[in-house]
């Protein structure tokens, strides 16, 4: 069957093709009665608007891209879960891509390239690209960056205060009387900004308490995942003097470290207190439940979408801004032990 | 700055616009020397091909949609993690959407609608729509269904043998000497096909062993998530005679149930053996690690992408087929206890 055209719909509804077009595009005022007639005809003829042609005419795709390193990282999955409904409410579909942290793929996405016109703007969490690479961003691409890079005045950046959050997490361990505190997740310059900010907060908490940092207790990991957390914990436990607490740079790292610590017969938190970062649901259901730093993911998602749509909707270039979302420390069993149930 | 056109590129390269078009689209034979000249000019002028216009001319978008109920469900996240590289290898971008299991949204996606032309085909895991609703699918939409619906001869379906997998999981518990076995996750007709197949396997294992099923130990849950698993376990533990084993219809359900069982002071597996379904990474790192049914996710992803591209590439309608991927039972600590480390 040949696809129905606007003209076919107009003929059946007894109106002009222009009127049908107005109804389909929601452009002009159409009386309720006319709208109903047209909608009935659209359904009857199974009219399928050619979205691609329409977008082309408008110079808009009605899609935004959200680009994250890994979709199976719960932090990103939970963030996407908040971004999608927000974008949909505001009339945008979300195109999701994962980069595996590959710098070449990331660079391709932010430069003028073959993907142009497929999306109107992008929310991007870089991993392979360093801060200094972000100068290559196409200035015509409406862009909001998530994570630990900072705005260079061209794009917006939404994140939390990582240094302060990490300082608070470490201070929590110090406050519990722990003195041999390890850090799992440090990463080298230039792409490891997220990790370096957390290490800075870790050091700051020690300085605030007048405690020295044992540099050998700062364990780098290539990624923030369970396997890396587990491997780092194995290395720590093989030492003559293992730590009595550990600050993990993500909940996944903490969950891997926890698994290995328990497997080795340690009691958590009695022998080893453990705190993570991200507040993913998995940490709340872990045994013991893990203490964490909770970024306000709903606020991050809403701010990112709203700023992006502002940029997309503006005819003039919009200067890039820094937005800091809230975070809070959530102590759970992995640092403070089992609390009696509230009755 | 005005965007460069094909004509600008042609002028700079000293060739015809048709030749530039051939290079950009990779259509016709162009000599190596000419290609290089054109490519230099493309770079110099920062030429940005209008993908939307090109797709329109070709009648193809170069995108496939993957639609899942929830992105923050690790099973779907892990499946997407396998689908995306497979599609990319074969030259397709992936557009991801989540439906929250909403039947209206799901119906809109599979019927002729506003999204037409945005993607060339769809891999779809329905939740709100029942098997009988799938007759409404636009027969012109290349479609592969994942999960527990079955092909009706129009679309392809890729899944595992859920009844057999559930039978094996339950038989594993029976084989360990457990006799009061609960099932968590049953769901009512018409949309709960996944759950109903698992309940069928649960019953079959009992019948095979000549054991009666205690109907009061089959606990329905609205979703397959941690909170539902936790709630169901609370209900089971409040009974006069709690179960000595439980088959959970997903690993997330098992992780919620495990958390509540341990919180109540039970030992797993001594007091309660527990098996899940899906083999998500989280279960491998749980404490204790949870036994599970492992569907071959890499094979499911590859088969789904390959079948979809076959459908997209075919001028004739392709009859729908059923594809069964492999699965295997993985016993871990939550049923067989701690095994001594291999030395």
XYZ file of C-alpha atoms in Angstrom:
686
model
C 0.000 0.000 0.000
C 1.250 3.457 -0.965
C 1.755 5.677 2.101
C -0.984 8.271 2.537
C -0.012 11.860 1.759
C -1.161 15.112 3.323
C -3.308 15.600 0.224
C -5.087 12.249 0.786
C -5.814 13.213 4.376
C -7.046 16.654 3.310
C -9.398 15.132 0.731
C -10.913 12.698 3.248
C -11.282 15.380 5.950
C -12.665 17.924 3.476
C -10.077 20.562 4.375
C -7.016 22.052 2.714
C -3.602 20.354 2.782
C -2.326 23.444 4.616
C -4.853 22.824 7.410
C -3.746 19.201 7.721
C -0.151 20.354 7.868
C -1.058 22.832 10.620
C -2.667 20.065 12.665
C 0.213 17.641 12.166
C 2.830 20.212 13.090
C 0.783 21.865 15.838
C 1.607 25.218 14.245
C -1.424 27.438 13.823
C -4.788 27.857 15.450
C -7.237 25.249 14.170
C -10.794 24.932 15.481
C -11.504 21.948 17.699
C -14.002 20.565 15.190
C -11.577 20.790 12.285
C -8.816 19.263 14.348
C -11.032 16.291 15.172
C -11.984 15.762 11.524
C -8.342 15.855 10.504
C -7.251 13.535 13.300
C -9.904 11.001 12.342
C -8.687 11.081 8.744
C -5.043 10.738 9.867
C -5.921 7.591 11.818
C -8.122 6.130 9.100
C -5.439 6.519 6.420
C -2.651 5.507 8.825
C -0.867 8.719 7.842
C 2.806 8.609 8.784
C 4.431 12.042 8.929
C 7.885 12.096 7.435
C 9.744 13.252 10.514
C 13.062 13.329 8.752
C 11.749 15.672 6.056
C 10.049 17.813 8.664
C 13.195 18.099 10.764
C 15.184 18.975 7.691
C 12.789 21.798 6.868
C 12.949 23.062 10.432
C 16.699 22.535 10.804
C 15.969 20.564 13.978
C 15.996 16.860 14.751
C 14.034 16.935 18.007
C 16.685 14.651 19.474
C 19.373 15.254 22.047
C 22.320 12.923 22.491
C 23.493 11.720 25.872
C 26.967 10.252 25.707
C 28.445 8.269 28.587
C 31.510 6.031 28.825
C 29.698 2.856 29.920
C 25.989 2.051 29.994
C 26.445 -0.826 32.417
C 27.856 1.523 35.058
C 24.912 1.968 37.437
C 25.717 5.624 38.118
C 25.228 6.475 34.432
C 22.200 4.176 34.146
C 20.550 5.955 37.081
C 21.423 9.357 35.617
C 19.936 8.378 32.226
C 16.857 7.113 34.024
C 16.424 10.702 35.267
C 17.456 12.486 32.053
C 15.109 10.652 29.665
C 11.769 11.586 31.270
C 12.934 15.179 31.751
C 13.825 15.467 28.049
C 10.627 13.717 26.981
C 8.522 16.120 29.076
C 10.115 18.913 27.126
C 9.445 17.286 23.748
C 12.833 15.740 23.022
C 13.832 12.166 22.295
C 17.111 10.982 23.701
C 19.768 9.325 21.563
C 22.182 7.436 23.794
C 25.719 6.521 22.936
C 28.517 4.916 24.870
C 32.151 5.620 24.122
C 33.973 3.000 26.234
C 36.071 6.008 27.206
C 37.685 5.911 23.765
C 39.230 9.324 23.064
C 38.944 8.979 19.269
C 35.230 8.218 19.454
C 34.713 11.020 21.976
C 36.566 13.524 19.782
C 34.497 12.530 16.750
C 31.301 13.179 18.693
C 32.151 16.702 19.766
C 33.680 17.914 16.523
C 31.824 18.783 13.334
C 31.201 15.412 11.841
C 28.960 12.932 10.212
C 26.545 12.952 13.136
C 25.574 16.562 12.675
C 21.812 17.082 12.230
C 21.047 13.791 13.978
C 20.816 15.626 17.276
C 20.335 19.231 18.292
C 22.640 19.172 21.283
C 24.565 16.877 23.563
C 24.968 16.000 27.243
C 28.411 14.484 27.448
C 30.368 12.713 30.163
C 33.930 12.548 28.806
C 36.399 9.959 29.995
C 39.061 9.550 27.292
C 39.284 13.278 26.554
C 41.088 15.486 29.040
C 40.122 19.013 30.035
C 42.638 20.435 27.591
C 41.107 18.456 24.698
C 37.781 20.163 25.263
C 39.014 23.305 23.483
C 38.448 21.354 20.246
C 34.709 21.331 20.816
C 32.662 22.666 17.922
C 31.478 26.015 19.343
C 28.222 25.644 17.371
C 27.299 22.422 19.191
C 24.978 23.058 22.148
C 26.790 21.109 24.841
C 26.543 20.350 28.540
C 29.401 18.451 30.161
C 28.889 16.166 33.150
C 31.503 14.866 35.548
C 34.737 16.430 36.603
C 35.889 18.628 33.736
C 35.178 22.345 34.141
C 33.510 24.828 31.823
C 35.912 26.763 29.649
C 33.303 29.437 29.024
C 32.021 27.769 25.829
C 29.928 24.897 27.197
C 28.084 24.364 30.484
C 29.366 22.021 33.144
C 27.200 20.343 35.788
C 28.823 18.438 38.635
C 29.270 18.328 42.382
C 32.113 19.637 44.528
C 34.270 16.509 44.355
C 37.059 17.797 46.562
C 34.668 18.752 49.342
C 32.680 15.497 49.024
C 35.866 13.438 49.201
C 37.170 15.448 52.129
C 33.902 14.790 53.996
C 34.002 11.042 53.233
C 37.581 10.775 54.518
C 36.840 12.969 57.555
C 33.979 10.583 58.395
C 36.495 7.704 58.588
C 38.932 9.798 60.644
C 36.063 10.775 62.963
C 35.442 7.087 63.641
C 38.989 6.806 64.991
C 40.541 5.178 61.924
C 44.158 6.121 61.277
C 45.504 3.859 58.501
C 43.162 4.964 55.751
C 43.603 3.736 52.189
C 42.212 5.360 49.025
C 41.272 3.205 46.022
C 40.833 4.719 42.574
C 43.541 7.310 41.927
C 44.274 7.897 38.231
C 47.079 9.741 36.479
C 47.094 13.068 34.643
C 45.755 14.111 32.155
C 42.452 12.200 31.927
C 42.003 11.168 35.549
C 40.465 14.468 36.750
C 37.663 12.734 38.662
C 40.165 10.650 40.558
C 42.600 13.506 41.168
C 39.920 15.699 42.741
C 39.003 12.845 45.080
C 42.628 12.300 46.042
C 42.886 16.026 46.754
C 39.901 15.807 49.145
C 41.434 12.708 50.760
C 44.657 14.634 51.427
C 42.796 17.679 52.674
C 40.904 15.689 55.327
C 44.211 14.320 56.598
C 45.739 17.792 56.690
C 42.684 19.188 58.522
C 43.112 16.501 61.203
C 46.884 16.970 61.411
C 47.455 13.429 60.140
C 50.115 12.345 57.643
C 49.059 10.596 54.413
C 50.716 7.217 53.852
C 51.349 7.527 50.106
C 51.630 3.754 49.732
C 47.971 3.468 50.751
C 46.790 5.438 47.688
C 46.053 2.687 45.170
C 45.541 3.646 41.511
C 43.041 1.695 39.385
C 42.526 1.863 35.606
C 38.721 2.086 35.962
C 36.113 2.645 38.670
C 34.645 -0.866 38.584
C 34.127 -3.895 40.827
C 37.070 -5.886 39.466
C 39.474 -2.987 40.069
C 38.152 -2.514 43.620
C 38.602 -6.188 44.314
C 42.148 -6.254 42.919
C 43.204 -3.173 44.891
C 41.810 -4.662 48.101
C 43.731 -7.886 47.490
C 46.928 -5.837 47.165
C 46.171 -3.924 50.382
C 45.441 -7.091 52.374
C 48.727 -8.689 51.323
C 50.671 -5.915 53.109
C 52.360 -6.351 56.471
C 50.177 -3.593 57.914
C 46.797 -3.532 56.145
C 44.576 -0.442 56.431
C 41.764 -0.092 58.996
C 39.586 1.956 56.629
C 39.256 2.650 52.925
C 37.783 5.475 50.873
C 36.702 4.103 47.456
C 36.272 6.527 44.545
C 33.005 4.877 43.422
C 30.407 2.540 44.914
C 31.359 -0.108 42.363
C 34.964 0.046 43.556
C 33.685 -0.214 47.141
C 31.508 -3.237 46.266
C 34.479 -5.044 44.716
C 36.685 -4.163 47.693
C 33.986 -5.249 50.154
C 33.576 -8.629 48.450
C 37.306 -9.345 48.678
C 37.591 -8.114 52.274
C 34.742 -10.385 53.434
C 36.107 -13.299 51.430
C 39.405 -12.848 53.289
C 37.570 -13.204 56.595
C 37.639 -9.534 57.642
C 34.684 -8.065 59.513
C 33.270 -4.839 58.048
C 33.275 -2.311 59.681
C 34.966 -3.783 62.802
C 38.256 -4.673 61.071
C 37.848 -2.444 58.045
C 35.520 0.532 57.580
C 34.609 1.226 53.971
C 32.962 4.154 52.192
C 32.066 4.566 48.509
C 30.877 7.354 46.196
C 27.784 7.769 43.917
C 24.955 6.297 46.039
C 23.824 3.672 43.548
C 20.940 1.447 44.636
C 23.205 -1.608 44.719
C 25.119 -0.109 47.657
C 21.944 0.292 49.711
C 21.219 -3.447 49.314
C 24.797 -4.657 49.836
C 25.619 -6.758 52.904
C 26.682 -4.758 54.830
C 25.043 -1.708 53.185
C 27.801 0.681 52.108
C 28.253 4.242 53.284
C 28.572 6.679 50.424
C 28.597 10.201 49.018
C 25.268 10.877 47.322
C 25.246 13.389 44.450
C 21.771 14.795 43.752
C 21.273 12.893 40.482
C 17.767 14.193 39.836
C 19.017 17.783 40.089
C 22.025 17.023 37.877
C 19.762 15.467 35.217
C 17.189 18.269 35.314
C 19.818 21.023 35.210
C 21.688 19.381 32.351
C 18.537 18.980 30.230
C 17.249 22.478 30.988
C 20.569 24.171 30.256
C 20.937 22.202 27.029
C 17.476 23.175 25.798
C 18.226 26.797 26.650
C 21.357 26.585 24.526
C 19.499 24.842 21.685
C 16.726 27.439 21.752
C 18.998 30.458 21.725
C 19.863 32.203 18.470
C 22.900 33.838 20.118
C 25.831 31.885 21.624
C 25.184 31.272 25.331
C 28.246 31.755 27.577
C 29.199 28.551 29.399
C 28.574 28.342 33.123
C 29.530 26.098 36.027
C 26.659 24.526 37.965
C 27.281 22.790 41.258
C 24.634 20.280 42.348
C 24.205 19.301 45.993
C 25.679 16.186 47.582
C 25.409 14.591 51.004
C 27.251 12.012 53.048
C 25.210 8.890 53.865
C 26.714 6.755 56.645
C 25.563 3.110 56.544
C 26.616 -0.238 58.016
C 29.988 -0.415 56.242
C 31.319 2.397 58.467
C 29.006 2.716 61.476
C 27.808 -0.901 61.785
C 24.310 -2.203 62.234
C 21.960 0.374 63.732
C 18.992 -0.958 65.692
C 15.803 -0.833 63.595
C 13.607 2.200 64.257
C 10.347 0.984 65.816
C 30.338 31.516 8.986
C 28.082 29.972 6.328
C 28.427 26.185 6.173
C 30.457 24.964 3.187
C 28.461 23.312 0.409
C 29.394 20.487 -1.950
C 29.883 23.141 -4.594
C 32.446 25.025 -2.435
C 34.363 21.818 -1.901
C 34.229 20.980 -5.600
C 35.567 24.433 -6.523
C 38.494 24.164 -4.096
C 39.342 20.589 -5.170
C 38.965 21.413 -8.857
C 36.479 18.616 -9.488
C 32.728 18.390 -10.139
C 30.129 18.508 -7.364
C 29.060 15.006 -8.450
C 32.596 13.739 -7.762
C 32.569 15.306 -4.283
C 29.203 13.706 -3.645
C 30.587 10.335 -4.736
C 33.487 10.654 -2.288
C 31.270 11.769 0.592
C 28.768 8.983 0.048
C 31.320 6.332 -0.875
C 29.205 5.530 -3.914
C 31.206 5.265 -7.112
C 34.758 4.506 -8.090
C 36.968 7.552 -7.641
C 40.719 7.506 -8.260
C 42.942 7.615 -5.186
C 44.406 10.957 -6.282
C 41.011 12.574 -6.753
C 39.766 11.179 -3.441
C 42.735 12.719 -1.635
C 42.188 16.128 -3.260
C 38.524 16.052 -2.278
C 39.252 14.918 1.258
C 41.777 17.721 1.750
C 39.187 20.234 0.576
C 36.534 18.709 2.845
C 38.803 19.146 5.849
C 39.939 22.622 4.880
C 36.386 23.911 4.488
C 35.147 21.946 7.526
C 32.451 20.504 5.285
C 29.641 18.976 7.326
C 27.532 16.498 5.355
C 23.833 16.918 5.942
C 23.121 13.443 7.228
C 19.442 14.096 7.564
C 19.140 15.095 3.906
C 21.243 12.154 2.847
C 19.134 9.704 4.841
C 16.011 11.200 3.377
C 17.314 10.678 -0.146
C 18.289 7.114 0.661
C 15.155 6.356 2.684
C 17.424 5.173 5.495
C 18.406 6.708 8.813
C 21.395 4.485 9.649
C 19.965 4.159 13.142
C 18.341 1.257 14.923
C 16.258 1.700 18.051
C 16.666 -0.491 21.100
C 13.710 -0.174 23.453
C 13.808 -1.574 26.983
C 11.531 -1.041 29.978
C 14.192 0.299 32.354
C 17.749 1.432 31.674
C 18.767 1.099 35.305
C 17.984 -2.626 35.291
C 21.452 -4.193 35.032
C 20.246 -7.024 32.792
C 19.205 -4.514 30.113
C 22.294 -2.360 30.672
C 24.527 -5.398 30.136
C 22.551 -6.408 27.042
C 22.858 -2.876 25.594
C 26.570 -2.954 26.346
C 26.726 -5.956 23.971
C 24.256 -4.655 21.350
C 25.879 -1.249 20.769
C 29.334 -2.429 19.600
C 27.754 -5.130 17.420
C 25.542 -2.545 15.688
C 28.389 -0.068 15.380
C 30.618 -2.719 13.766
C 27.923 -3.110 11.169
C 27.603 0.635 10.538
C 24.549 1.456 12.630
C 24.057 3.928 15.455
C 21.812 2.876 18.294
C 18.934 5.031 19.514
C 17.916 3.889 22.980
C 14.555 4.426 24.567
C 13.014 3.293 27.812
C 9.288 2.788 28.206
C 8.917 2.288 31.979
C 6.782 -0.659 30.848
C 4.075 1.806 29.820
C 1.746 0.081 27.348
C 0.691 3.340 25.651
C 4.282 4.342 24.986
C 5.144 0.820 23.833
C 2.169 0.731 21.448
C 3.149 4.104 19.978
C 6.639 2.819 19.261
C 5.579 -0.268 17.326
C 2.762 1.286 15.339
C 3.104 3.660 12.404
C 3.775 6.895 14.138
C 5.676 10.059 14.529
C 8.976 8.245 14.999
C 8.973 6.711 11.551
C 12.125 7.475 9.531
C 14.110 8.140 12.697
C 15.189 4.522 12.790
C 15.302 1.707 10.268
C 14.327 -1.062 12.648
C 13.846 -1.879 16.293
C 14.984 -4.353 18.942
C 12.212 -4.286 21.508
C 11.762 -5.780 24.956
C 8.064 -5.310 25.702
C 6.737 -5.202 29.239
C 3.409 -3.358 29.206
C 2.222 -4.986 25.969
C 1.048 -8.587 26.117
C 1.634 -11.235 23.457
C -1.836 -10.616 22.045
C -1.114 -6.878 21.633
C 1.796 -7.685 19.350
C -0.572 -8.336 16.443
C -0.870 -4.540 16.182
C 2.754 -4.265 15.109
C 3.292 -2.354 11.896
C 4.234 -5.203 9.511
C 6.551 -2.803 7.651
C 8.684 -2.197 10.756
C 11.770 -4.470 10.859
C 11.475 -5.787 14.386
C 13.197 -8.227 16.725
C 11.539 -8.934 20.063
C 13.541 -9.861 23.160
C 12.284 -11.494 26.332
C 9.416 -13.858 26.789
C 6.901 -13.103 24.054
C 6.982 -15.463 21.056
C 7.176 -14.757 17.346
C 3.811 -14.637 15.622
C 5.457 -15.193 12.253
C 5.784 -11.454 11.524
C 8.746 -10.451 13.694
C 11.733 -12.394 15.079
C 11.988 -13.364 18.705
C 15.246 -14.062 20.559
C 15.163 -15.506 24.069
C 16.119 -18.484 26.170
C 14.046 -21.494 27.226
C 12.618 -19.948 30.402
C 10.627 -22.976 31.500
C 13.639 -25.280 31.245
C 15.966 -22.743 32.928
C 13.512 -22.278 35.811
C 13.002 -26.012 36.128
C 16.783 -26.484 36.401
C 17.136 -23.705 39.017
C 14.390 -25.251 41.169
C 15.748 -28.790 40.675
C 19.127 -27.498 41.926
C 17.458 -26.460 45.217
C 15.581 -29.785 45.472
C 18.838 -31.638 44.801
C 20.379 -29.894 47.824
C 17.672 -31.466 49.990
C 15.473 -28.379 50.321
C 11.747 -29.126 50.568
C 9.968 -25.856 51.483
C 10.884 -23.896 48.388
C 9.418 -20.446 47.750
C 9.223 -18.656 44.393
C 9.401 -14.847 44.272
C 8.251 -12.909 41.199
C 5.065 -14.436 39.821
C 2.939 -12.012 37.801
C -0.612 -12.259 36.497
C -1.931 -12.751 32.967
C -1.838 -11.137 30.425
C 1.462 -9.206 30.612
C 3.391 -11.385 33.059
C 4.592 -13.960 30.494
C 8.180 -13.925 31.787
C 6.979 -14.670 35.283
C 4.444 -17.281 34.220
C 7.035 -19.290 32.296
C 9.272 -19.285 35.357
C 6.426 -20.424 37.588
C 5.726 -23.209 35.102
C 9.352 -24.410 35.369
C 9.151 -24.152 39.182
C 6.079 -26.433 39.162
C 7.654 -28.835 36.706
C 10.726 -29.404 38.903
C 8.440 -30.235 41.813
C 6.405 -32.635 39.666
C 9.598 -34.290 38.363
C 10.692 -34.928 41.971
C 7.237 -36.084 43.066
C 6.954 -33.124 45.452
C 3.816 -31.039 46.033
C 3.953 -27.249 45.420
C 2.889 -25.157 48.412
C 0.873 -22.520 46.543
C 1.194 -20.072 49.434
C 4.964 -19.990 48.842
C 4.558 -18.509 45.333
C 4.837 -14.776 45.996
C 3.797 -12.356 43.238
C 5.667 -9.065 42.810
C 4.732 -6.071 40.622
C 8.282 -5.758 39.231
C 11.539 -7.724 39.182
C 13.509 -5.330 41.370
C 15.370 -5.212 44.687
C 12.582 -3.551 46.657
C 10.058 -6.189 45.540
C 12.448 -9.012 46.450
C 13.009 -7.479 49.855
C 9.270 -7.037 50.505
C 8.444 -10.584 49.448
C 11.170 -11.982 51.714
C 9.815 -9.978 54.652
C 6.391 -11.535 54.031
C 7.885 -15.050 53.825
C 9.877 -14.623 57.047
C 6.807 -13.507 58.985
C 5.167 -16.891 58.387
C 4.939 -19.627 61.009
C 6.938 -21.966 58.764
C 9.346 -19.941 56.618
C 10.881 -21.548 53.503
C 14.305 -23.219 53.474
C 15.037 -22.151 49.899
C 13.849 -19.565 47.395
C 13.909 -19.307 43.615
C 13.903 -15.612 42.617
C 12.781 -14.646 39.093
C 15.669 -12.169 38.646
C 19.017 -11.499 40.289
C 17.738 -8.102 41.460
C 14.848 -9.817 43.242
C 17.370 -12.252 44.760
C 19.615 -9.381 45.916
C 16.688 -7.680 47.659
C 15.594 -10.966 49.240
C 19.164 -11.753 50.341
C 19.568 -8.363 52.003
C 16.381 -8.827 54.044
C 17.195 -12.443 54.955
C 20.654 -11.485 56.284
C 19.248 -8.455 58.090
C 16.818 -10.828 59.851
C 19.753 -12.874 61.110
C 19.380 -15.857 58.762
C 22.474 -17.613 57.461
C 22.625 -18.068 53.677
C 22.728 -20.848 52.485
C 22.597 -22.776 55.807
C 19.132 -21.522 56.845
C 17.976 -20.367 53.455
C 19.358 -21.293 50.029
C 18.743 -18.684 47.353
C 19.023 -18.668 43.565
C 18.429 -15.825 41.081
C 18.125 -15.404 37.311
C 20.054 -13.245 34.723
C 23.687 -13.528 35.914
C 24.321 -9.814 36.335
C 27.768 -8.811 37.582
C 26.319 -7.538 40.849
C 25.347 -11.109 41.826
C 28.908 -12.341 41.363
C 30.147 -9.700 43.851
C 27.302 -10.091 46.370
C 28.066 -11.436 49.847
C 27.428 -14.322 49.604
C 27.743 -14.504 45.799
C 24.380 -15.575 44.390
C 23.701 -18.676 42.323
C 21.897 -17.901 39.085
C 20.688 -18.852 35.633
C 22.992 -17.277 33.046
C 21.494 -16.462 29.628
C 24.125 -16.082 26.899
C 23.772 -12.286 26.615
C 26.496 -11.868 23.989
C 24.745 -14.401 21.725
C 21.338 -12.776 22.329
C 22.755 -9.343 21.417
C 24.589 -10.560 18.317
C 21.627 -12.580 17.050
C 19.198 -9.732 17.614
C 21.379 -7.213 15.731
C 22.157 -9.607 12.876
C 18.527 -10.658 12.379
C 17.404 -7.032 12.475
C 19.918 -5.957 9.833
C 18.844 -8.887 7.652
C 15.253 -7.689 7.909
C 16.256 -4.074 7.218
C 18.308 -5.107 4.198
C 15.658 -7.288 2.614
C 13.339 -5.907 -0.071
C 10.846 -8.734 0.581
C 9.117 -9.349 3.925
C 11.189 -11.795 6.015
C 9.121 -14.434 7.853
C 9.522 -14.180 11.625
C 11.488 -16.890 13.406
C 12.088 -18.053 16.971
C 15.710 -18.112 18.130
C 16.674 -19.835 21.359
C 19.959 -18.725 22.921
C 21.860 -20.935 25.346
C 21.694 -20.650 29.131
C 23.475 -22.371 31.979
C 23.034 -22.832 35.699
C 25.797 -21.274 37.840
C 25.853 -22.513 41.451
C 27.568 -20.071 43.840
C 27.780 -19.477 47.605
C 24.089 -18.634 48.078
C 23.150 -22.272 47.443
C 26.294 -24.388 47.862
C 28.183 -22.316 50.437
C 31.796 -21.218 50.422
C 33.971 -23.456 48.291
C 37.633 -23.715 49.290
C 39.816 -21.534 47.043
C 41.499 -23.423 44.192
C 45.249 -23.415 44.798
